[in-house]
mmCIF file of C-alpha atoms in Angstrom:
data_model
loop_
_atom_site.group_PDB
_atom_site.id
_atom_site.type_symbol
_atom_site.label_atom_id
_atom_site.label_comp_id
_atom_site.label_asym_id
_atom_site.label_seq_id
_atom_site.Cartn_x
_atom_site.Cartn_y
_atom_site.Cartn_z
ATOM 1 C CA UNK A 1 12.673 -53.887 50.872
ATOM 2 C CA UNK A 2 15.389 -54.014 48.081
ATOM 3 C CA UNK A 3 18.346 -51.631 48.552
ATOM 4 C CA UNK A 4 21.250 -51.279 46.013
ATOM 5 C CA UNK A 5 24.577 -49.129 46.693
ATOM 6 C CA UNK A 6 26.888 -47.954 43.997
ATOM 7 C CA UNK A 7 30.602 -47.628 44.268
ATOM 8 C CA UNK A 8 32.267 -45.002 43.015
ATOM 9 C CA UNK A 9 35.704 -45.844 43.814
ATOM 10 C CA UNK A 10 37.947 -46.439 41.362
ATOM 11 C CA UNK A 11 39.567 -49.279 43.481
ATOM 12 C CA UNK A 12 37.088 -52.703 44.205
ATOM 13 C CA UNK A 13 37.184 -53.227 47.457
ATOM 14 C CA UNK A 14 39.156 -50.074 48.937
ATOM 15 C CA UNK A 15 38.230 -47.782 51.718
ATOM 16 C CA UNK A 16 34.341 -46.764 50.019
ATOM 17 C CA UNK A 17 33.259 -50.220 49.654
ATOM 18 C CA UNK A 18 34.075 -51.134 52.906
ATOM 19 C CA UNK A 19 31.771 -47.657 54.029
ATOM 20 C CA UNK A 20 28.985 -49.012 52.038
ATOM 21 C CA UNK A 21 29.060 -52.539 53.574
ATOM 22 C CA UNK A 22 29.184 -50.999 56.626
ATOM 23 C CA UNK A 23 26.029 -49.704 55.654
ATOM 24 C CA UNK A 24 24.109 -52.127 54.326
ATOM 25 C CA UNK A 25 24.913 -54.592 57.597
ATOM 26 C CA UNK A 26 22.207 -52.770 59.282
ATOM 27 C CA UNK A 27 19.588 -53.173 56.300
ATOM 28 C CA UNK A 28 20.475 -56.972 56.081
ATOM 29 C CA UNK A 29 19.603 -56.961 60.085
ATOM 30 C CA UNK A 30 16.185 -55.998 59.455
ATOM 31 C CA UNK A 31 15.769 -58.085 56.001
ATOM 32 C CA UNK A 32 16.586 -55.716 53.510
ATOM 33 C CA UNK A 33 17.708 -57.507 50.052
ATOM 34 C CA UNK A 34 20.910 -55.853 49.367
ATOM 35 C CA UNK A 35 23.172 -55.448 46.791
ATOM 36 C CA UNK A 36 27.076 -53.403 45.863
ATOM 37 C CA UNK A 37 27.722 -52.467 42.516
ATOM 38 C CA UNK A 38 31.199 -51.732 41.959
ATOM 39 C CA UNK A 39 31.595 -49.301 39.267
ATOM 40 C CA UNK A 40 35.612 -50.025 39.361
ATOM 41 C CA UNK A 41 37.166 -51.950 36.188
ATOM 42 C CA UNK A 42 34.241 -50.442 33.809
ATOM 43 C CA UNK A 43 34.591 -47.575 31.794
ATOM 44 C CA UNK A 44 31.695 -44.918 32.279
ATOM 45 C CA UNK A 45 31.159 -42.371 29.229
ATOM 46 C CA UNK A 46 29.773 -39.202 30.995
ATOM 47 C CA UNK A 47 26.398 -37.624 29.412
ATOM 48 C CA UNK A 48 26.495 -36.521 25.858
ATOM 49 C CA UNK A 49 23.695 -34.057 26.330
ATOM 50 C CA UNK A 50 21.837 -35.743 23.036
ATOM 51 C CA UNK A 51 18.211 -36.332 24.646
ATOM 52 C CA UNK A 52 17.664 -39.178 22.903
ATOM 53 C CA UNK A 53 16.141 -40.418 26.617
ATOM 54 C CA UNK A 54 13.730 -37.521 26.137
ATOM 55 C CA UNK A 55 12.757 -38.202 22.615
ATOM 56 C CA UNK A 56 12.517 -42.403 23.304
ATOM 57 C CA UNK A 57 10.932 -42.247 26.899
ATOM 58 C CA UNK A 58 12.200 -45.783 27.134
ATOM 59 C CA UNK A 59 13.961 -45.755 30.724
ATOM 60 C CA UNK A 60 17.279 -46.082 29.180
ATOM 61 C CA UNK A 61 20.349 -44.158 27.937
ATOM 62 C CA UNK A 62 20.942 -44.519 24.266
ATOM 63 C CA UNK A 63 24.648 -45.349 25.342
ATOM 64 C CA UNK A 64 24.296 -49.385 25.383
ATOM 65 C CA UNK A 65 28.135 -50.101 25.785
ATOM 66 C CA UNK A 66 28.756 -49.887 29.258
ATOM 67 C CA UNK A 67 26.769 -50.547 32.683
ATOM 68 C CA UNK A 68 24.776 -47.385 32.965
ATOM 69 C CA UNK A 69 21.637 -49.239 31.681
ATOM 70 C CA UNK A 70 21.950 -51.710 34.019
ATOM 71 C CA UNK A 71 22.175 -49.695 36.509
ATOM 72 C CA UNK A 72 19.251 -47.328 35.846
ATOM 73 C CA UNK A 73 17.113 -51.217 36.302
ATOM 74 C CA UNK A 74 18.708 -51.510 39.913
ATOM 75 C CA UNK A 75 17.789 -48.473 40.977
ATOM 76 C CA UNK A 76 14.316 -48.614 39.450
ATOM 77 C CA UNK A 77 13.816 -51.455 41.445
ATOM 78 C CA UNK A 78 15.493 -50.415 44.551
ATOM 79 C CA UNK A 79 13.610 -48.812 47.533
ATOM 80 C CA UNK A 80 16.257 -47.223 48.633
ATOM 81 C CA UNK A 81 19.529 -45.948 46.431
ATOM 82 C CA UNK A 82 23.319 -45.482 48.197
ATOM 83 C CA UNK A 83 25.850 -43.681 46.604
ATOM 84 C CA UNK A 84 29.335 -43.703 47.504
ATOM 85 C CA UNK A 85 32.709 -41.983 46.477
ATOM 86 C CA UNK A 86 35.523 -41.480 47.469
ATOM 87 C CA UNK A 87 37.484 -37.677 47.228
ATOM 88 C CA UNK A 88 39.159 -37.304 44.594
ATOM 89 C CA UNK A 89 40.120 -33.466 43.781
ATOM 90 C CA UNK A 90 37.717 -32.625 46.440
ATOM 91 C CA UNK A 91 34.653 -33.806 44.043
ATOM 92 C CA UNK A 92 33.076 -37.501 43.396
ATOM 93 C CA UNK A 93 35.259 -40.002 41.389
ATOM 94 C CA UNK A 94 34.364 -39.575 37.238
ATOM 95 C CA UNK A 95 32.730 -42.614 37.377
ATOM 96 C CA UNK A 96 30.567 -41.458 40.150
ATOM 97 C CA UNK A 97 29.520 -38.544 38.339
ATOM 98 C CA UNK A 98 29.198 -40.184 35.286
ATOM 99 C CA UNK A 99 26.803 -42.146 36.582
ATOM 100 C CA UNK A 100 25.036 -39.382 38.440
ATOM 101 C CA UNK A 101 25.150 -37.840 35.440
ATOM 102 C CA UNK A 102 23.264 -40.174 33.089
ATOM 103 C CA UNK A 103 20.963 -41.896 35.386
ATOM 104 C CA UNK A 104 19.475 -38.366 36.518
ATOM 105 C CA UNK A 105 19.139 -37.510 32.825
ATOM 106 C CA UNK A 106 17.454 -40.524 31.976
ATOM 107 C CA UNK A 107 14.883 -40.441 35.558
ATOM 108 C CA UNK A 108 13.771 -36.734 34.467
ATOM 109 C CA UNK A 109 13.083 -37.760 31.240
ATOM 110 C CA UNK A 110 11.289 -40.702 31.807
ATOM 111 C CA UNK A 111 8.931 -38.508 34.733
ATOM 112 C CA UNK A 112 11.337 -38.445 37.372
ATOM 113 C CA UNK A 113 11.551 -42.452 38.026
ATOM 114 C CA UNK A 114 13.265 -42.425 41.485
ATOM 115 C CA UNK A 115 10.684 -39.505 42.913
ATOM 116 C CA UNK A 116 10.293 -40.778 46.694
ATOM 117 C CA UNK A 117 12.942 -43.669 46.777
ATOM 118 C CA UNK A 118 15.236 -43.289 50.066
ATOM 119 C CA UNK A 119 18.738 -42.152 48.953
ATOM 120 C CA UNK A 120 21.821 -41.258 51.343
ATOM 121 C CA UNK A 121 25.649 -40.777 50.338
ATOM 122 C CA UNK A 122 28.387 -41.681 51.824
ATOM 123 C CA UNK A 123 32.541 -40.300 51.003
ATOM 124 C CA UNK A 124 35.712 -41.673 52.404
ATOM 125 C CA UNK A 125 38.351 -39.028 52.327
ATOM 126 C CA UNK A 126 42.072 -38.719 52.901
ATOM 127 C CA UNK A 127 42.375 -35.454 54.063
ATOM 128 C CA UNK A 128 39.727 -32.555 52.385
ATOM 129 C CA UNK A 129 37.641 -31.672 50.263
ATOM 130 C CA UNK A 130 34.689 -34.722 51.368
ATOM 131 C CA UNK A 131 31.708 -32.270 51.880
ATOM 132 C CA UNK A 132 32.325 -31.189 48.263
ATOM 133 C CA UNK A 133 31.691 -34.617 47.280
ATOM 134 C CA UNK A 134 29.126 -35.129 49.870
ATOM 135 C CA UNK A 135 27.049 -32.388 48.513
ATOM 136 C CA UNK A 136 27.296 -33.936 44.559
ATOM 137 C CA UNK A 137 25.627 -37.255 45.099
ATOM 138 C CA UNK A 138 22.973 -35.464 47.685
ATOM 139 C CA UNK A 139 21.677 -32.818 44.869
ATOM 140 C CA UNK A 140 21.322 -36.365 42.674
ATOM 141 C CA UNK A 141 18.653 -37.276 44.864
ATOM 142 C CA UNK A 142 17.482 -33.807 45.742
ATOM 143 C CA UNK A 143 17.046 -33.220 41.690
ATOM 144 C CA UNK A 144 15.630 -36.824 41.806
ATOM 145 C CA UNK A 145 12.662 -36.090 44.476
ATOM 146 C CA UNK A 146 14.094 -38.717 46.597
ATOM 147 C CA UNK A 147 14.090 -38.937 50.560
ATOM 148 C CA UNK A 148 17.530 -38.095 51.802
ATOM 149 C CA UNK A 149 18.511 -40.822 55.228
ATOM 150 C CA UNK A 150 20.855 -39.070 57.486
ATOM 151 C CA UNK A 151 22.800 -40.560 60.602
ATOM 152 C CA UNK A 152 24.298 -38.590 63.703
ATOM 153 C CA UNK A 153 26.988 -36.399 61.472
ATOM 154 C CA UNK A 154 27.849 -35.952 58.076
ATOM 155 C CA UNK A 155 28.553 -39.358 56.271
ATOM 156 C CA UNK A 156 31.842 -38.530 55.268
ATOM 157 C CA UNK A 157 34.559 -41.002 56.892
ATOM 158 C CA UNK A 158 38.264 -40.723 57.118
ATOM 159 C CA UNK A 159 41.137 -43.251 56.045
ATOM 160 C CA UNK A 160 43.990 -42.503 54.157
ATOM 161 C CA UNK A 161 45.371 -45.965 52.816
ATOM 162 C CA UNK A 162 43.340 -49.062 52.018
ATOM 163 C CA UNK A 163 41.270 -50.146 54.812
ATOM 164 C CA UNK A 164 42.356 -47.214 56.984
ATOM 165 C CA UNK A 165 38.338 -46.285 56.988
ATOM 166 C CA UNK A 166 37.917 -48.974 59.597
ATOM 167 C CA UNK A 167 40.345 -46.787 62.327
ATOM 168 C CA UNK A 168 37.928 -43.655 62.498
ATOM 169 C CA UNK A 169 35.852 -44.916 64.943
ATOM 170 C CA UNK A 170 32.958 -42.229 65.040
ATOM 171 C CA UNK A 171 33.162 -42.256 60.992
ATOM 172 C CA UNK A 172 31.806 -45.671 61.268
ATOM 173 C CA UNK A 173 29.404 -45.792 64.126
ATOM 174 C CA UNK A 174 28.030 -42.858 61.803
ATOM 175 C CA UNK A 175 27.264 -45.507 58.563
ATOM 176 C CA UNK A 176 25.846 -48.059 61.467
ATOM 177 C CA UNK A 177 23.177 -45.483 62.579
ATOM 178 C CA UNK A 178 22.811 -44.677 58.553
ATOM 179 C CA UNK A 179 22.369 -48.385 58.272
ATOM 180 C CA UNK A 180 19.622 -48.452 61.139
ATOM 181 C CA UNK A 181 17.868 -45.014 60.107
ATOM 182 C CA UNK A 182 17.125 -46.129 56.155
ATOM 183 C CA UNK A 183 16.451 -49.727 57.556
ATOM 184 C CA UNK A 184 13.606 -47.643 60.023
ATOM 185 C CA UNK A 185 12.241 -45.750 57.565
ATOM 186 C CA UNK A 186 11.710 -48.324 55.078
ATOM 187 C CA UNK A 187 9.845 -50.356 57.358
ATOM 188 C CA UNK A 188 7.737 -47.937 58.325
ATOM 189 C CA UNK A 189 7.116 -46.689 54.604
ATOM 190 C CA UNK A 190 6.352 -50.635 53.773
ATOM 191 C CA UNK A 191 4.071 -51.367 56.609
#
């Protein structure tokens, strides 16, 4: 069982990394190989609509100077896919949807190559605007014929300032149970 989660945030370790951990604890529990990517310090170029993907049907983006490529491979390879953001303009971060963006693009054109891989996102918010964001990365894997994971409420968690995440109480509980409902399902898909 190999799960890999993507940070959107444009901040390494702020309030959406610490959502994602929170996470992936669960899968570890039940002997999940997991991994965060932190898209933070790397510049993402957003699609440029050329279809090169579509005309090369190599898995990749024709784009080789940044870490899209590499993380198309993860997610190939992954069972299960997390996203997370956090709110920024009551949308994903850019390099969340850059990402999004490119690695859907390249999936369709290479015959859909997450189709039935376990996905779930998760947004830390300040204030508004999180089910906006929420709804972005979950029509990735919707478009993507993945298996959306859900816990007890929406995985959206608040926390205004750095670490602040870790005070809402029920948002966290919430990516627990997320934890323990993809680490369920993808034993019972691998048995």
């Amino acid at each position: 069982m190999k799960v890999v989660a993507f940070c959107g945030s444009g901040r390494k370790q702020g309030n959406t990394a610490l959502l994602l951990n929170a996470v992936l604890e669960p899968l570890a529990e039940v002997g999940a190989e997991t991994e965060l990517v932190e898209l933070a310090g790397n510049e993402i170029r957003g699609c440029m609509s050329c279809y090169v993907c579509y005309l090369e049907k190599n898995g990749s983006c024709v784009l080789k100077k940044d870490m899209v490529n590499d993380c198309i491979a993860k997610m190939v390879a992954a069972d299960a896919i997390l996203l997370g953001s956090p709110t920024y303009f009551s949308d994903v971060s850019s390099e969340m949807k850059a990402l999004i963006d490119r690695c859907g693009m390249v999936s369709q054109a290479n015959g859909d190559m997450y189709r039935r891989k376990l996905g779930a996102a998760v947004v830390a918010v300040r204030r508004t605007g999180a089910i906006h964001a929420f709804d972005t990365m979950n029509h990735f894997f919707l478009t993507s014929q993945m298996i959306i994971v859900g816990s007890n409420s929406w995985n959206i968690v608040i926390g205004p300032e750095k670490g602040e995440v870790m005070d809402d109480e029920e948002g966290m509980k919430s990516m627990r149970i997320l934890g323990e409902n993809m680490g369920w399902l993808l034993q019972k898909i691998k048995t």
